[in-house]
Structures are given as structure tokens and as C-alpha cells.
PDB file of C-alpha atoms and ligand atoms in Angstrom:
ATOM      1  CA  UNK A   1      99.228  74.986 116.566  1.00  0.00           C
ATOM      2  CA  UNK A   2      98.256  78.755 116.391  1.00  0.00           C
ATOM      3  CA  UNK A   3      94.174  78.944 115.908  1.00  0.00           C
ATOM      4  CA  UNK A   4      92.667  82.043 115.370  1.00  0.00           C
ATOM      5  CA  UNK A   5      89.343  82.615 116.372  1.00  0.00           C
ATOM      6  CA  UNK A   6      86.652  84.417 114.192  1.00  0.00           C
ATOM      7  CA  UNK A   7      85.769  87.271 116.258  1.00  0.00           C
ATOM      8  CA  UNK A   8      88.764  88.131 118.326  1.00  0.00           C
ATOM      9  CA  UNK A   9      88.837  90.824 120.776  1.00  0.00           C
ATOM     10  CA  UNK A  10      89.319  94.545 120.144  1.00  0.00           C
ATOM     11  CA  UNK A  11      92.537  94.367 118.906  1.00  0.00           C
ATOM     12  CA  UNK A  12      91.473  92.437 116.265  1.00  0.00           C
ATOM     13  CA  UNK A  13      94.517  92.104 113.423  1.00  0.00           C
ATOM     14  CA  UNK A  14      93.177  92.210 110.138  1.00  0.00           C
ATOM     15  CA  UNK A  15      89.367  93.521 109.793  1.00  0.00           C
ATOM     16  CA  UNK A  16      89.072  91.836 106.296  1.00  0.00           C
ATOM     17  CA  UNK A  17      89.493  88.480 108.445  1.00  0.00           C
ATOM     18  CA  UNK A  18      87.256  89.261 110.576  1.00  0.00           C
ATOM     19  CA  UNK A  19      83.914  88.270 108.133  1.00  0.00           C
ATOM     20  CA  UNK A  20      83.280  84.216 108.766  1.00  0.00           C
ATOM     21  CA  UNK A  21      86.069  83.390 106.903  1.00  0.00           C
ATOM     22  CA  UNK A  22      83.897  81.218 104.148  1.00  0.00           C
ATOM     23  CA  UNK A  23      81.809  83.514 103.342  1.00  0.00           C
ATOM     24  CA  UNK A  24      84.661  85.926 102.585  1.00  0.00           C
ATOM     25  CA  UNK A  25      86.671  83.079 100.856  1.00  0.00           C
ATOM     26  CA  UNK A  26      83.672  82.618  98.598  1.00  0.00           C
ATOM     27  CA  UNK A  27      82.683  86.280  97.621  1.00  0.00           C
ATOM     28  CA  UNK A  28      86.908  86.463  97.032  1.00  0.00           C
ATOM     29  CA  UNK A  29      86.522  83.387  94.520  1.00  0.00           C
ATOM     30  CA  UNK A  30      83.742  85.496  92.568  1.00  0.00           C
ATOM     31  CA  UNK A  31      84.831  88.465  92.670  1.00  0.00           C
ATOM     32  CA  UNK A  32      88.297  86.841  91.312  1.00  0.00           C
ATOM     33  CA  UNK A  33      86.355  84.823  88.408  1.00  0.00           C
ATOM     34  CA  UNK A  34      84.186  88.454  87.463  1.00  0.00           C
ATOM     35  CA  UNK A  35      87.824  90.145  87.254  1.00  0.00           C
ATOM     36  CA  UNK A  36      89.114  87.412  84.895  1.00  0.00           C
ATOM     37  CA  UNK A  37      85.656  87.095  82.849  1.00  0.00           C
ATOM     38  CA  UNK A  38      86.039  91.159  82.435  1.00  0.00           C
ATOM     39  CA  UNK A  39      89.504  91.881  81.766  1.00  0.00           C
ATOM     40  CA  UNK A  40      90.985  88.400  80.902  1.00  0.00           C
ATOM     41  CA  UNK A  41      93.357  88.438  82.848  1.00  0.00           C
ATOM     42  CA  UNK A  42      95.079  91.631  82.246  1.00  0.00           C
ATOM     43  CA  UNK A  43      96.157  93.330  85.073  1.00  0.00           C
ATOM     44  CA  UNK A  44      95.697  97.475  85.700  1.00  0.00           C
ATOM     45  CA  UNK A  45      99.370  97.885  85.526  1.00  0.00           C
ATOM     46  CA  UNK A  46      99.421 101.417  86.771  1.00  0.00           C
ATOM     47  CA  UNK A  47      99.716 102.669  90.023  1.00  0.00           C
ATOM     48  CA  UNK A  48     101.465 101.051  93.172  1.00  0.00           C
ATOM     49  CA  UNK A  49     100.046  97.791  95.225  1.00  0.00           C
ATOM     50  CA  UNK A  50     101.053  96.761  98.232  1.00  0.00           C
ATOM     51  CA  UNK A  51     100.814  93.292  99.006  1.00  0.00           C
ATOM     52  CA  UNK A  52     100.098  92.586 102.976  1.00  0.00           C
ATOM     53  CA  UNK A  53     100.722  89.352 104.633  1.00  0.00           C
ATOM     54  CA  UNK A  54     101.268  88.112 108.651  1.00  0.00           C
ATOM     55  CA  UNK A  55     102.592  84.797 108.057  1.00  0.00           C
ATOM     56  CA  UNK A  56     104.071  81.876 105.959  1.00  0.00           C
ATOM     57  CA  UNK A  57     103.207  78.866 107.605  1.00  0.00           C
ATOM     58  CA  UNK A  58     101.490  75.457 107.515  1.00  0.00           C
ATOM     59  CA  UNK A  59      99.818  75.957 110.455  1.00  0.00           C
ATOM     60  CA  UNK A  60      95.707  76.550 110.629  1.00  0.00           C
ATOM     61  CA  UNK A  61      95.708  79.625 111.219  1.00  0.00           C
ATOM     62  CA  UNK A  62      93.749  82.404 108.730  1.00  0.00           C
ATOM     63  CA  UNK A  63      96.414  84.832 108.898  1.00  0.00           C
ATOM     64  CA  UNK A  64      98.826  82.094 107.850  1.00  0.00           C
ATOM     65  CA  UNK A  65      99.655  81.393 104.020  1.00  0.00           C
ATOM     66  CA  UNK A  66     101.310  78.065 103.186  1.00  0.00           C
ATOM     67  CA  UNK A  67     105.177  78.474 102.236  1.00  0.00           C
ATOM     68  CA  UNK A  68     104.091  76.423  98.851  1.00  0.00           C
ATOM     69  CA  UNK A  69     101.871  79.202  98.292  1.00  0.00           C
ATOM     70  CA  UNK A  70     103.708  81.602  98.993  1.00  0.00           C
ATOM     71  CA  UNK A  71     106.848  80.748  96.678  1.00  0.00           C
ATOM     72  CA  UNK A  72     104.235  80.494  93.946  1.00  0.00           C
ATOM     73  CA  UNK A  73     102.747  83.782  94.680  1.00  0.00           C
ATOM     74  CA  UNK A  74     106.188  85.188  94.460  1.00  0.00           C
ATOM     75  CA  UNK A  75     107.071  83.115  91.495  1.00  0.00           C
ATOM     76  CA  UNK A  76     104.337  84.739  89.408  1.00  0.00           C
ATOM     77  CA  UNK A  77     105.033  88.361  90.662  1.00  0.00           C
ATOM     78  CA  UNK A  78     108.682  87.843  89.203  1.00  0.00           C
ATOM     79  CA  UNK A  79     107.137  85.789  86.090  1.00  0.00           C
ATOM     80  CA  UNK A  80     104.921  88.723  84.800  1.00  0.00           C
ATOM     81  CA  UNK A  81     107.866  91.226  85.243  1.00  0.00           C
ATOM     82  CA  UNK A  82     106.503  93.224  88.279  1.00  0.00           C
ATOM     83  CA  UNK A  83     109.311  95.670  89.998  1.00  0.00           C
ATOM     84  CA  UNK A  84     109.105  94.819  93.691  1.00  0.00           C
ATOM     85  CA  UNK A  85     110.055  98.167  95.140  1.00  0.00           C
ATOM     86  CA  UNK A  86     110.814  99.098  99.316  1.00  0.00           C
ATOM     87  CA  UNK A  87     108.037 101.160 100.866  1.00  0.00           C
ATOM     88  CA  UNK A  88     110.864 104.138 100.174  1.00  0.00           C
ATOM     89  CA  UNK A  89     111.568 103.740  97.378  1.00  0.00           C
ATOM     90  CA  UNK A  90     107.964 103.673  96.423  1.00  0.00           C
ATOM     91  CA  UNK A  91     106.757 106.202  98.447  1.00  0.00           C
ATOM     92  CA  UNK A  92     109.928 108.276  96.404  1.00  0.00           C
ATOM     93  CA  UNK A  93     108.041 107.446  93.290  1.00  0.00           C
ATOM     94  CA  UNK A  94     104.770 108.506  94.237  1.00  0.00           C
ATOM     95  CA  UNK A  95     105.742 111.944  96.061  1.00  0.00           C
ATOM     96  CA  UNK A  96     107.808 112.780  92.714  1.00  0.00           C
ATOM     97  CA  UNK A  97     104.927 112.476  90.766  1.00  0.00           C
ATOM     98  CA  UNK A  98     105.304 109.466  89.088  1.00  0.00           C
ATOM     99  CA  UNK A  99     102.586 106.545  88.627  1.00  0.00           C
ATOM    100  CA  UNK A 100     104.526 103.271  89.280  1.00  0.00           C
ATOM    101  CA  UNK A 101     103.846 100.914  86.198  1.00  0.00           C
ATOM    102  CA  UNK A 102     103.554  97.461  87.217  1.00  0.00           C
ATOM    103  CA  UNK A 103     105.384  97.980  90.790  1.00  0.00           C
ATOM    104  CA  UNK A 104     104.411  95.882  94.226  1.00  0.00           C
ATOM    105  CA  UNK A 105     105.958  96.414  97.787  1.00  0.00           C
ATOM    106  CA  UNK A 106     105.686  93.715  99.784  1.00  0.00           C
ATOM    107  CA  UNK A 107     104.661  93.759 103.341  1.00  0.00           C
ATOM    108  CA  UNK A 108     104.466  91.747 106.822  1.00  0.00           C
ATOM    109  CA  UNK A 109     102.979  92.607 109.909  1.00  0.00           C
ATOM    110  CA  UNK A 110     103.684  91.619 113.625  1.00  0.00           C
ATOM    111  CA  UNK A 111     107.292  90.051 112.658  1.00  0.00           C
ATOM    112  CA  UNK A 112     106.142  86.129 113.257  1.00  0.00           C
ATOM    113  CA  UNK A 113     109.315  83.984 113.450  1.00  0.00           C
ATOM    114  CA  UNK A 114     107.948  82.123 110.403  1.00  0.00           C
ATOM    115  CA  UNK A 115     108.518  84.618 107.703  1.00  0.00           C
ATOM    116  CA  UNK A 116     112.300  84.266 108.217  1.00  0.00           C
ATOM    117  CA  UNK A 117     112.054  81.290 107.928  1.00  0.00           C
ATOM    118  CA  UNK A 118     109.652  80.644 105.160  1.00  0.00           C
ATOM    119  CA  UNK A 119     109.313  83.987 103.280  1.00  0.00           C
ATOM    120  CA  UNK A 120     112.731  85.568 103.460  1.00  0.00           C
ATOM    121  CA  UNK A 121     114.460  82.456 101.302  1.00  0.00           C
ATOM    122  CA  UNK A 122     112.124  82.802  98.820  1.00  0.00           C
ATOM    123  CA  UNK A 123     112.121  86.278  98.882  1.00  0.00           C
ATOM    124  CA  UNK A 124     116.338  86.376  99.073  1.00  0.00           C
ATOM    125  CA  UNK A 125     115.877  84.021  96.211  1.00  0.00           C
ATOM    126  CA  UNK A 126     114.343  86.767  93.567  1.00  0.00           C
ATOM    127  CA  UNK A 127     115.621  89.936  94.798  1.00  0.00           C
ATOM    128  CA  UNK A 128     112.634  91.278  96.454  1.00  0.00           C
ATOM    129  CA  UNK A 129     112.676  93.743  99.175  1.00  0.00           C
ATOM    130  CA  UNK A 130     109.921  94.259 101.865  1.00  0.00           C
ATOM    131  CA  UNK A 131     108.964  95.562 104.714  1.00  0.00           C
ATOM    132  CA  UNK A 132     108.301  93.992 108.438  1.00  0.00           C
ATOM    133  CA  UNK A 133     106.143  95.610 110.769  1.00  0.00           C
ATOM    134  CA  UNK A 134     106.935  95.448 114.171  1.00  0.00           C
ATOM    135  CA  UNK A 135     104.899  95.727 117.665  1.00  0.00           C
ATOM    136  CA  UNK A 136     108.237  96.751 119.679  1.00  0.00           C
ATOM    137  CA  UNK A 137     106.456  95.520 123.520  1.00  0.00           C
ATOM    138  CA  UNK A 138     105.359  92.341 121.602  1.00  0.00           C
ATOM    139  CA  UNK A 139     108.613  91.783 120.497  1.00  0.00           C
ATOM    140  CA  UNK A 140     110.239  92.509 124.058  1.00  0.00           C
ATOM    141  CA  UNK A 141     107.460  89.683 125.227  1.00  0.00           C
ATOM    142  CA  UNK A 142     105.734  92.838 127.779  1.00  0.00           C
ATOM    143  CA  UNK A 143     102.470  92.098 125.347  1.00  0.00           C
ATOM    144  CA  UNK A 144     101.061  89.669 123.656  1.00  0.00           C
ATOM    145  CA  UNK A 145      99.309  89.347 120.645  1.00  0.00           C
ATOM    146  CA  UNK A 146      95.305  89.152 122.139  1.00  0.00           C
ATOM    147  CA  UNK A 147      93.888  87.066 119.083  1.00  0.00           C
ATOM    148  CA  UNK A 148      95.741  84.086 119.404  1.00  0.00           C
ATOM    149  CA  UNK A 149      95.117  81.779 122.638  1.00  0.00           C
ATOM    150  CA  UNK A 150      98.363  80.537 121.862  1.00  0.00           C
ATOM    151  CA  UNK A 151     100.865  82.994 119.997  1.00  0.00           C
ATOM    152  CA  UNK A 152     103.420  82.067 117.437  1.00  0.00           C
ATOM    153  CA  UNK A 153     106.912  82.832 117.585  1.00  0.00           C
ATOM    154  CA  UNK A 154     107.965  86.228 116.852  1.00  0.00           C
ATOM    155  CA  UNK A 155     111.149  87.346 115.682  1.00  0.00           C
ATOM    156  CA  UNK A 156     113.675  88.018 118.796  1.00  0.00           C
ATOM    157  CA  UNK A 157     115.656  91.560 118.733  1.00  0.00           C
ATOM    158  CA  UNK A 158     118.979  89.907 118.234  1.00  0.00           C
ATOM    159  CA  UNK A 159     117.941  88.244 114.827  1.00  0.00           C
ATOM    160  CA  UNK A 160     115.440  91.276 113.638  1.00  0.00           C
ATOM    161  CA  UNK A 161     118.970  93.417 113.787  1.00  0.00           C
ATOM    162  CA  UNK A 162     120.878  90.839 111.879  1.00  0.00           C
ATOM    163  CA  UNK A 163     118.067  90.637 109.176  1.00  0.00           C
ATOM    164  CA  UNK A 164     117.621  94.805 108.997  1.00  0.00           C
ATOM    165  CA  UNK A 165     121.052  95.044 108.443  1.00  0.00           C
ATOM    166  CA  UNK A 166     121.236  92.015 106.054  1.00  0.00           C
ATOM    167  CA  UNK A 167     118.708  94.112 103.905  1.00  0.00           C
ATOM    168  CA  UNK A 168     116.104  91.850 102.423  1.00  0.00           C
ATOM    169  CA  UNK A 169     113.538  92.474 105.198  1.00  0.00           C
ATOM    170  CA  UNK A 170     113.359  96.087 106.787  1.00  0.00           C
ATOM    171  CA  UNK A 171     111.657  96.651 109.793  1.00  0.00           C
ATOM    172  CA  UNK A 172     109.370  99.334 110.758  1.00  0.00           C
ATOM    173  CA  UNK A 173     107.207 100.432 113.334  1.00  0.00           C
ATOM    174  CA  UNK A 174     103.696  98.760 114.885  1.00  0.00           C
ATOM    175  CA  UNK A 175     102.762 100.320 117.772  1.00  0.00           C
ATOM    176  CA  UNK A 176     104.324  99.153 121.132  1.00  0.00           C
ATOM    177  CA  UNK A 177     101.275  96.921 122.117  1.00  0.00           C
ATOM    178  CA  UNK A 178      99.109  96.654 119.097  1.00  0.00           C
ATOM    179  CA  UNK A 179      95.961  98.571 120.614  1.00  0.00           C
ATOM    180  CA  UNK A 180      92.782  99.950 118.487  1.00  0.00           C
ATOM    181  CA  UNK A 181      94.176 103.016 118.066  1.00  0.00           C
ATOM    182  CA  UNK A 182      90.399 104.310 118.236  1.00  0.00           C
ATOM    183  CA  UNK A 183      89.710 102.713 121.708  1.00  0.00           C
ATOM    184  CA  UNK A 184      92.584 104.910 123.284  1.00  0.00           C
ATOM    185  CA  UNK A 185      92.553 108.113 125.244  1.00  0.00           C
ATOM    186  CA  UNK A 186      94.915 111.020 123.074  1.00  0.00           C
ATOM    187  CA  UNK A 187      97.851 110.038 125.733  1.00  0.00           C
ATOM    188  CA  UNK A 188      98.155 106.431 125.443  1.00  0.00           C
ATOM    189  CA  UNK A 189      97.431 106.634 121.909  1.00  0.00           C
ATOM    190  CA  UNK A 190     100.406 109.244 121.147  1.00  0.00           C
ATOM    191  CA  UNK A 191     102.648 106.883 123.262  1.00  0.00           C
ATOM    192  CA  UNK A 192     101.638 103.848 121.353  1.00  0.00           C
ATOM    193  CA  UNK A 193     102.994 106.052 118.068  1.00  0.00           C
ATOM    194  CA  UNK A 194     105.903 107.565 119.124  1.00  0.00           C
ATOM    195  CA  UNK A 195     107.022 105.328 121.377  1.00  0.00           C
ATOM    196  CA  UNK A 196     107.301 102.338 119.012  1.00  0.00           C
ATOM    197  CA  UNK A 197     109.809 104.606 116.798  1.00  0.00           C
ATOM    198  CA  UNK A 198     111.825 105.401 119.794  1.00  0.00           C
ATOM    199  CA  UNK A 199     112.190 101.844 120.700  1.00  0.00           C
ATOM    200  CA  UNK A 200     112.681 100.542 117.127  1.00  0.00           C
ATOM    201  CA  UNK A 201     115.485 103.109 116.367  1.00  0.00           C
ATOM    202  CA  UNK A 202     117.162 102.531 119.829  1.00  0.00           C
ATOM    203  CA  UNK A 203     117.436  99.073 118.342  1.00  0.00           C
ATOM    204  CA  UNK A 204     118.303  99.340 114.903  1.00  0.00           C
ATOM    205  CA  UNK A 205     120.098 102.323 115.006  1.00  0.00           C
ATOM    206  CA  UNK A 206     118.931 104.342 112.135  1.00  0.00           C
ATOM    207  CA  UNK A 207     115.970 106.255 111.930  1.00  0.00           C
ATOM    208  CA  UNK A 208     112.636 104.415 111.654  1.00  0.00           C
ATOM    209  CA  UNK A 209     110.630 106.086 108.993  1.00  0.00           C
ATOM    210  CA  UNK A 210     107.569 104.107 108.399  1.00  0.00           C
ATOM    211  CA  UNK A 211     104.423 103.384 110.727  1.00  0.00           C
ATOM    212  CA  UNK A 212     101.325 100.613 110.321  1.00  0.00           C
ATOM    213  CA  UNK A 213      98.232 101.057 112.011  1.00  0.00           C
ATOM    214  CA  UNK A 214      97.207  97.939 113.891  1.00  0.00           C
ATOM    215  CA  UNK A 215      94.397  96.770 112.023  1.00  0.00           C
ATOM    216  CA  UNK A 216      93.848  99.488 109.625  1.00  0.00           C
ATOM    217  CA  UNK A 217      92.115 101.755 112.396  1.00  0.00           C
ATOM    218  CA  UNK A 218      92.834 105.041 113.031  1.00  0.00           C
ATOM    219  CA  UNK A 219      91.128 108.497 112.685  1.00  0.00           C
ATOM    220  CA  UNK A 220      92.416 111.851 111.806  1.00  0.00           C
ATOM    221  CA  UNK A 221      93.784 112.437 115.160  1.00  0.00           C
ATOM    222  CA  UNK A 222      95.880 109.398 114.670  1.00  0.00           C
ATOM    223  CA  UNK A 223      97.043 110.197 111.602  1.00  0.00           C
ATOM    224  CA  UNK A 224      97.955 113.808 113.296  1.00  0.00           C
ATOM    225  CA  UNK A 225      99.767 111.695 115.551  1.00  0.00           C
ATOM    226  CA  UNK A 226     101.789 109.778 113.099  1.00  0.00           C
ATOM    227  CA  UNK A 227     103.070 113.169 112.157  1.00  0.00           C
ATOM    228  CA  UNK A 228     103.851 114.457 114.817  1.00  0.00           C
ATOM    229  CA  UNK A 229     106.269 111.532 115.562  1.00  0.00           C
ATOM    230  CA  UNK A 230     108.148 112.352 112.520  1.00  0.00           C
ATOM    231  CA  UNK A 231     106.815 109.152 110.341  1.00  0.00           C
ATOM    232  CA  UNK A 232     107.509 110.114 106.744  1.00  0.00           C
ATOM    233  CA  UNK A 233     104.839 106.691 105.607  1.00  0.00           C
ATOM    234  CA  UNK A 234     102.276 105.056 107.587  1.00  0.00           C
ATOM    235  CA  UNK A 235      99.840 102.215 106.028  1.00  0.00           C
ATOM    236  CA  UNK A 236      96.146 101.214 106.234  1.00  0.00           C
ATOM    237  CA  UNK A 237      94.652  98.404 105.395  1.00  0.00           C
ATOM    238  CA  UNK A 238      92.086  99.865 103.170  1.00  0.00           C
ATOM    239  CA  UNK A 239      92.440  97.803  99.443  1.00  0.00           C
ATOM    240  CA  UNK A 240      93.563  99.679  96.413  1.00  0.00           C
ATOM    241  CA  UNK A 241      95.866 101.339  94.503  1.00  0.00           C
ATOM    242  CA  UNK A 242      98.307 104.060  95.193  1.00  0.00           C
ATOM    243  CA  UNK A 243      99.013 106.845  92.628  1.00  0.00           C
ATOM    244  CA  UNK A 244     100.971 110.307  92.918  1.00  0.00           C
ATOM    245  CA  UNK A 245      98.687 112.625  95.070  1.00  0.00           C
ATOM    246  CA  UNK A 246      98.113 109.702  97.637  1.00  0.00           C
ATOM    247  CA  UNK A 247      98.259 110.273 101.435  1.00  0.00           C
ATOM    248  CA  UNK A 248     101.562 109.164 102.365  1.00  0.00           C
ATOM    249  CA  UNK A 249     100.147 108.974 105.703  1.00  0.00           C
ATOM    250  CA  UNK A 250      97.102 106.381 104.683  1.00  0.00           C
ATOM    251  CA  UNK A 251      98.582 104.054 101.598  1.00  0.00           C
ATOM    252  CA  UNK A 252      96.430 101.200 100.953  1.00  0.00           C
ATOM    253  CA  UNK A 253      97.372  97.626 100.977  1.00  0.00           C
ATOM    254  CA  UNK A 254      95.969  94.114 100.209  1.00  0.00           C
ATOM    255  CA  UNK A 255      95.543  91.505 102.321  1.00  0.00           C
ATOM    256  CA  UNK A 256      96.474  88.287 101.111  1.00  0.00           C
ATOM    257  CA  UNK A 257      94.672  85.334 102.814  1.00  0.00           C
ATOM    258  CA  UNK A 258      95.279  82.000 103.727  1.00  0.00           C
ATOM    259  CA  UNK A 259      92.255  80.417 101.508  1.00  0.00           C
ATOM    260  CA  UNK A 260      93.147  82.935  98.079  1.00  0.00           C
ATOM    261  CA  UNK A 261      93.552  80.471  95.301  1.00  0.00           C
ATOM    262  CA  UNK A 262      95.913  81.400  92.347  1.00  0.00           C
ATOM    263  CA  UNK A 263      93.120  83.066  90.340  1.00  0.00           C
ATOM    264  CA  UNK A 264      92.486  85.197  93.441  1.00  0.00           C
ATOM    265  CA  UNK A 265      96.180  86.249  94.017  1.00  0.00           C
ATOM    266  CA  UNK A 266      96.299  87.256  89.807  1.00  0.00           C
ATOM    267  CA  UNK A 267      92.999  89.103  90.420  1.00  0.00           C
ATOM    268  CA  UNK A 268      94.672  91.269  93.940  1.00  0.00           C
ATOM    269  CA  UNK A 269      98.195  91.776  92.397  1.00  0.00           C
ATOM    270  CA  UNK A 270      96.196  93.176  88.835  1.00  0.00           C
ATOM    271  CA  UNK A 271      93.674  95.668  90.592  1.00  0.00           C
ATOM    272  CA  UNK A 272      90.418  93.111  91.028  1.00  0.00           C
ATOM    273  CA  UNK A 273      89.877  93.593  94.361  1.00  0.00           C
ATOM    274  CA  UNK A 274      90.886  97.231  94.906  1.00  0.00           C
ATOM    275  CA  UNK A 275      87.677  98.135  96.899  1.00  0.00           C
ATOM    276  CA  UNK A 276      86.623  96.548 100.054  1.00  0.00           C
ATOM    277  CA  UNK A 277      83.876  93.802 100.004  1.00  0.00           C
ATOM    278  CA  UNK A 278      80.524  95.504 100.916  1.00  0.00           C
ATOM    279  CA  UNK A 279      79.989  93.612 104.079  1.00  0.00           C
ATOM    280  CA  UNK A 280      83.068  94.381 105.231  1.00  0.00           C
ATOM    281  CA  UNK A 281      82.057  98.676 105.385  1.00  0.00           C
ATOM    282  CA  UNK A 282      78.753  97.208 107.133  1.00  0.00           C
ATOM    283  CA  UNK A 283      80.604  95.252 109.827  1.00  0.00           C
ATOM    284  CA  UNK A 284      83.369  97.936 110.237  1.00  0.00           C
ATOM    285  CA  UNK A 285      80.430 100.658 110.602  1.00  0.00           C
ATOM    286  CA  UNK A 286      78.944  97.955 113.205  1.00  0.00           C
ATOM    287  CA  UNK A 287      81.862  97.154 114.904  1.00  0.00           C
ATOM    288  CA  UNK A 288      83.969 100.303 115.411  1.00  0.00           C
ATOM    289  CA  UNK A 289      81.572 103.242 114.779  1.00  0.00           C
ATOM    290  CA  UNK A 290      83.123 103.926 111.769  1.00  0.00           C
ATOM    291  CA  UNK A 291      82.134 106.923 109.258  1.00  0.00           C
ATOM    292  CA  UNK A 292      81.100 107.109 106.080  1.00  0.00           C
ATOM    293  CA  UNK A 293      83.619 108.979 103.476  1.00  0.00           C
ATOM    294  CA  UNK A 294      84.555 112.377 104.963  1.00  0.00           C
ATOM    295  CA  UNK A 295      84.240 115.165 102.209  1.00  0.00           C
ATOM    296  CA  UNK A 296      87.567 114.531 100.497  1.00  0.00           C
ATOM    297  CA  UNK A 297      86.639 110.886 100.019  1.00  0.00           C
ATOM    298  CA  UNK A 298      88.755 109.742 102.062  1.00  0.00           C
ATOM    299  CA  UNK A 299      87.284 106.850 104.316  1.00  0.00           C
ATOM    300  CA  UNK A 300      88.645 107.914 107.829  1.00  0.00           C
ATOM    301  CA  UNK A 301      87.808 105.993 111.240  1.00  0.00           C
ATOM    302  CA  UNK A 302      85.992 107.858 113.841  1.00  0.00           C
TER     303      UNK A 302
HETATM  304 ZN1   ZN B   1      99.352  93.865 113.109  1.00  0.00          ZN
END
């Protein structure tokens, strides 16, 4: 059984997870039952979400939701008539101007073995698209995944070309080794970019378009770097919504976690949870030096 530990090292996978997970779970729960008192239950229907997950298991792990959950999760996205879009197509929408009404993309990072197994029937089963996120040395087995003392299965290359070309899941690039982009020299951090899109579309044969930054952290020069390398999308893990005008470059996405009830899933997919708990800015600023807003308002790394 995969356990994650609290604090894991630098290359920590999710820094919403990294909080004690109960006090997180709990300031969710209110934050979930404020959202419901104050707009009862109406979601903010405009502007793009993006959903993020790792994986669909039973196992005790934080980054892991159950695949019970998960169908129900999915059952209620297709029950209150949400269009679940591809990262393209939605990043189409936004750079043509136009606020997505009631629209979610759907994403996975790190390619676990477990969301073919447990997401991608469900997912097969309602039409919805979404997006994998691969770290391509992970994936060869050259690196390993540093949070888990014992790391789940990951998808194998023979199966992850299958599945791309099968079309439910599409798979994108995650770095080669999953680093903090932030703790790396301009060299290493440049071949970490580019040289998970070179792998990738040796692989899939087609051009990789979209990039996720391990973590959520990067800084401008990262970003820069994303460009560079010809990445038309790249994703954060900063909450909230995206609208036309966004930086293709920096969408935001929404963790879902293993302990969200149904109220809290309602409250993420409807806009209740589109800015980042409080202590999570203090333990980010602690943790990786990060900066306060830069003068756009953009929150940028260091
Ligand atoms: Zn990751």
C-alpha cells in the first residue's frame, strides 16, 4: 500500500497536500458549508475549471480518491449538464474570446496505472475527455517518484500509446524527472522542459502541446522556458477560474482530494474554493521563498 507522508521532500507533488491533511480537510468542509449557506448551491457557471486529480484508488494514500467517489463525482458533473471539454479545446475557447459557461476539463497527473483502470471506465462511460500528465524518465523507470517510499504503478509506454490513440485520455508533458522547477540551475531546468516534449512526441508521434509544472512551482523564467519549447498550454496548480485574457501559460486548476465529501466537490466544481486557503500562501512563502503578487497580480514563484 502506497503511504504518503506529510512533508515529503522537495519535490513535493501537490502543495495544497502538503498542510496536515486534517486541518486542511476541515477548513475544506467550512469553507464548502459557507459556499452552500451563501449561494445555495448555485454554482458560478461562467468561466472554465479544471478539475486536477493523481489517482483513483482504494489505497491510503492522500493523493488517492476512491473509484466510488470518483464515479459519483463524475456522475454529478454529467447530472448538472457541465460540458467536459479537452485542455484544447478549452484553451480554443478561451484564446477566441469566449467565457466557457458551465465547462470543466478534467485532469491527471504523474499517469498512475490506477486511473486506467479506475477512472478511464467511468470516464469512457459519459463521454468525457481529459488530460494525463506525464513525467517521461518516471515513466521509463530512470526516476522515481521521491514522495512515496513505495511508488504505485505507473502507466507503461506500450499501454499510454494504446490509450492516446484510443482518445479518452491524452497525454501530455511533466517534466522528465519531476524536479522543483525553482531548485534547478537555468540548464537542468530547460532540459527538464523541453526534454519531456521531445521524449513524449518521440513516443506518441504527434506533437505534444501541453506542459504541467510539477507541483505548481515555477517562476517567470520557467514559464519563459515553457515557451521557448514550443508549449502552446502549461498548468499551475493555483485554484480558480479561467476566463478569456488568461495566461495560457499559467491556467489554474483544482485539486480534488482524497477526504472532499460531496458538498466539497459541488462547492470546487461551482467556484467555492477558487482562492487558495490562507495557510497555504503562508507555508508556500515559508517553504519555497515564494513572492507576493507581482504587479500584474499574477502570483508568480521566485
Ligand atoms: Zn505531478
Amino acid at each position: 500500500m502506497a503511504v504518503r507522508s506529510e512533508l515529503p521532500g522537495p519535490a513535493l507533488p501537490v502543495v495544497g497536500a502538503a498542510l496536515p491533511a486534517s486541518v486542511k480537510a476541515g477548513a475544506t468542509h467550512v469553507r464548502s458549508a459557507l459556499w452552500l449557506a451563501r449561494r445555495r448551491g448555485r454554482p458560478d457557471e461562467n468561466g472554465l475549471r479544471i478539475l486536477l486529480y493523481h489517482r483513483v484508488s482504494d489505497d491510503e494514500d492522500l493523493l488517492a480518491v476512491t473509484p466510488r467517489r470518483f464515479r459519483r463525482q463524475m456522475e454529478l458533473i454529467a447530472a448538472e449538464g457541465y460540458d467536459v471539454v479537452s485542455l484544447e479545446m478549452a484553451a480554443n475557447l478561451l484564446d477566441a474570446g469566449v467565457t466557457p459557461q458551465r465547462t470543466v476539463v478534467l485532469n491527471f497527473d504523474d499517469g498512475y496505472l490506477d486511473v486506467a483502470e479506475h477512472a478511464l471506465p467511468v470516464l469512457e462511460d459519459l463521454g468525457f475527455p481529459a488530460t494525463v500528465f506525464l513525467p517521461t524518465g518516471a515513466i521509463d523507470g530512470t526516476s522515481k517518484l521521491s514522495w512515496y517510499r513505495t511508488q504505485p504503478p505507473l502507466l507503461g509506454w506500450d499501454e499510454i500509446g494504446e490509450l492516446d490513440r484510443r482518445g479518452t485520455l491524452r497525454f501530455e508533458a511533466h517534466t522528465v524527472t519531476h524536479p522543483n522547477l525553482l531548485a534547478l540551475g537555468e540548464d537542468a531546468a530547460r532540459a527538464e522542459i523541453a526534454g519531456s516534449k521531445i521524449a513524449l512526441e518521440e513516443r506518441l508521434g504527434r506533437p505534444v502541446d501541453a506542459f504541467c509544472y510539477p507541483a505548481g512551482l515555477f517562476g517567470r523564467r520557467d514559464r519563459g522556458f515553457v515557451a521557448d519549447a514550443g508549449f502552446r498550454i502549461a498548468v499551475s496548480c493555483e485554484p480558480g477560474v479561467n476566463r478569456p485574457g488568461a495566461d495560457l501559460l499559467a491556467l489554474r486548476r483544482r485539486q480534488i482530494d482524497a477526504r472532499d465529501a460531496m458538498l466539497d466537490f459541488r462547492a470546487k466544481l461551482g467556484g467555492g474554493h477558487d482562492s487558495p486557503l490562507p495557510l497555504r500562501n503562508v507555508y508556500r512563502r515559508m517553504r519555497f521563498g515564494e513572492r507576493q503578487p507581482d504587479a500584474s497580480g499574477r502570483r508568480l514563484a521566485a
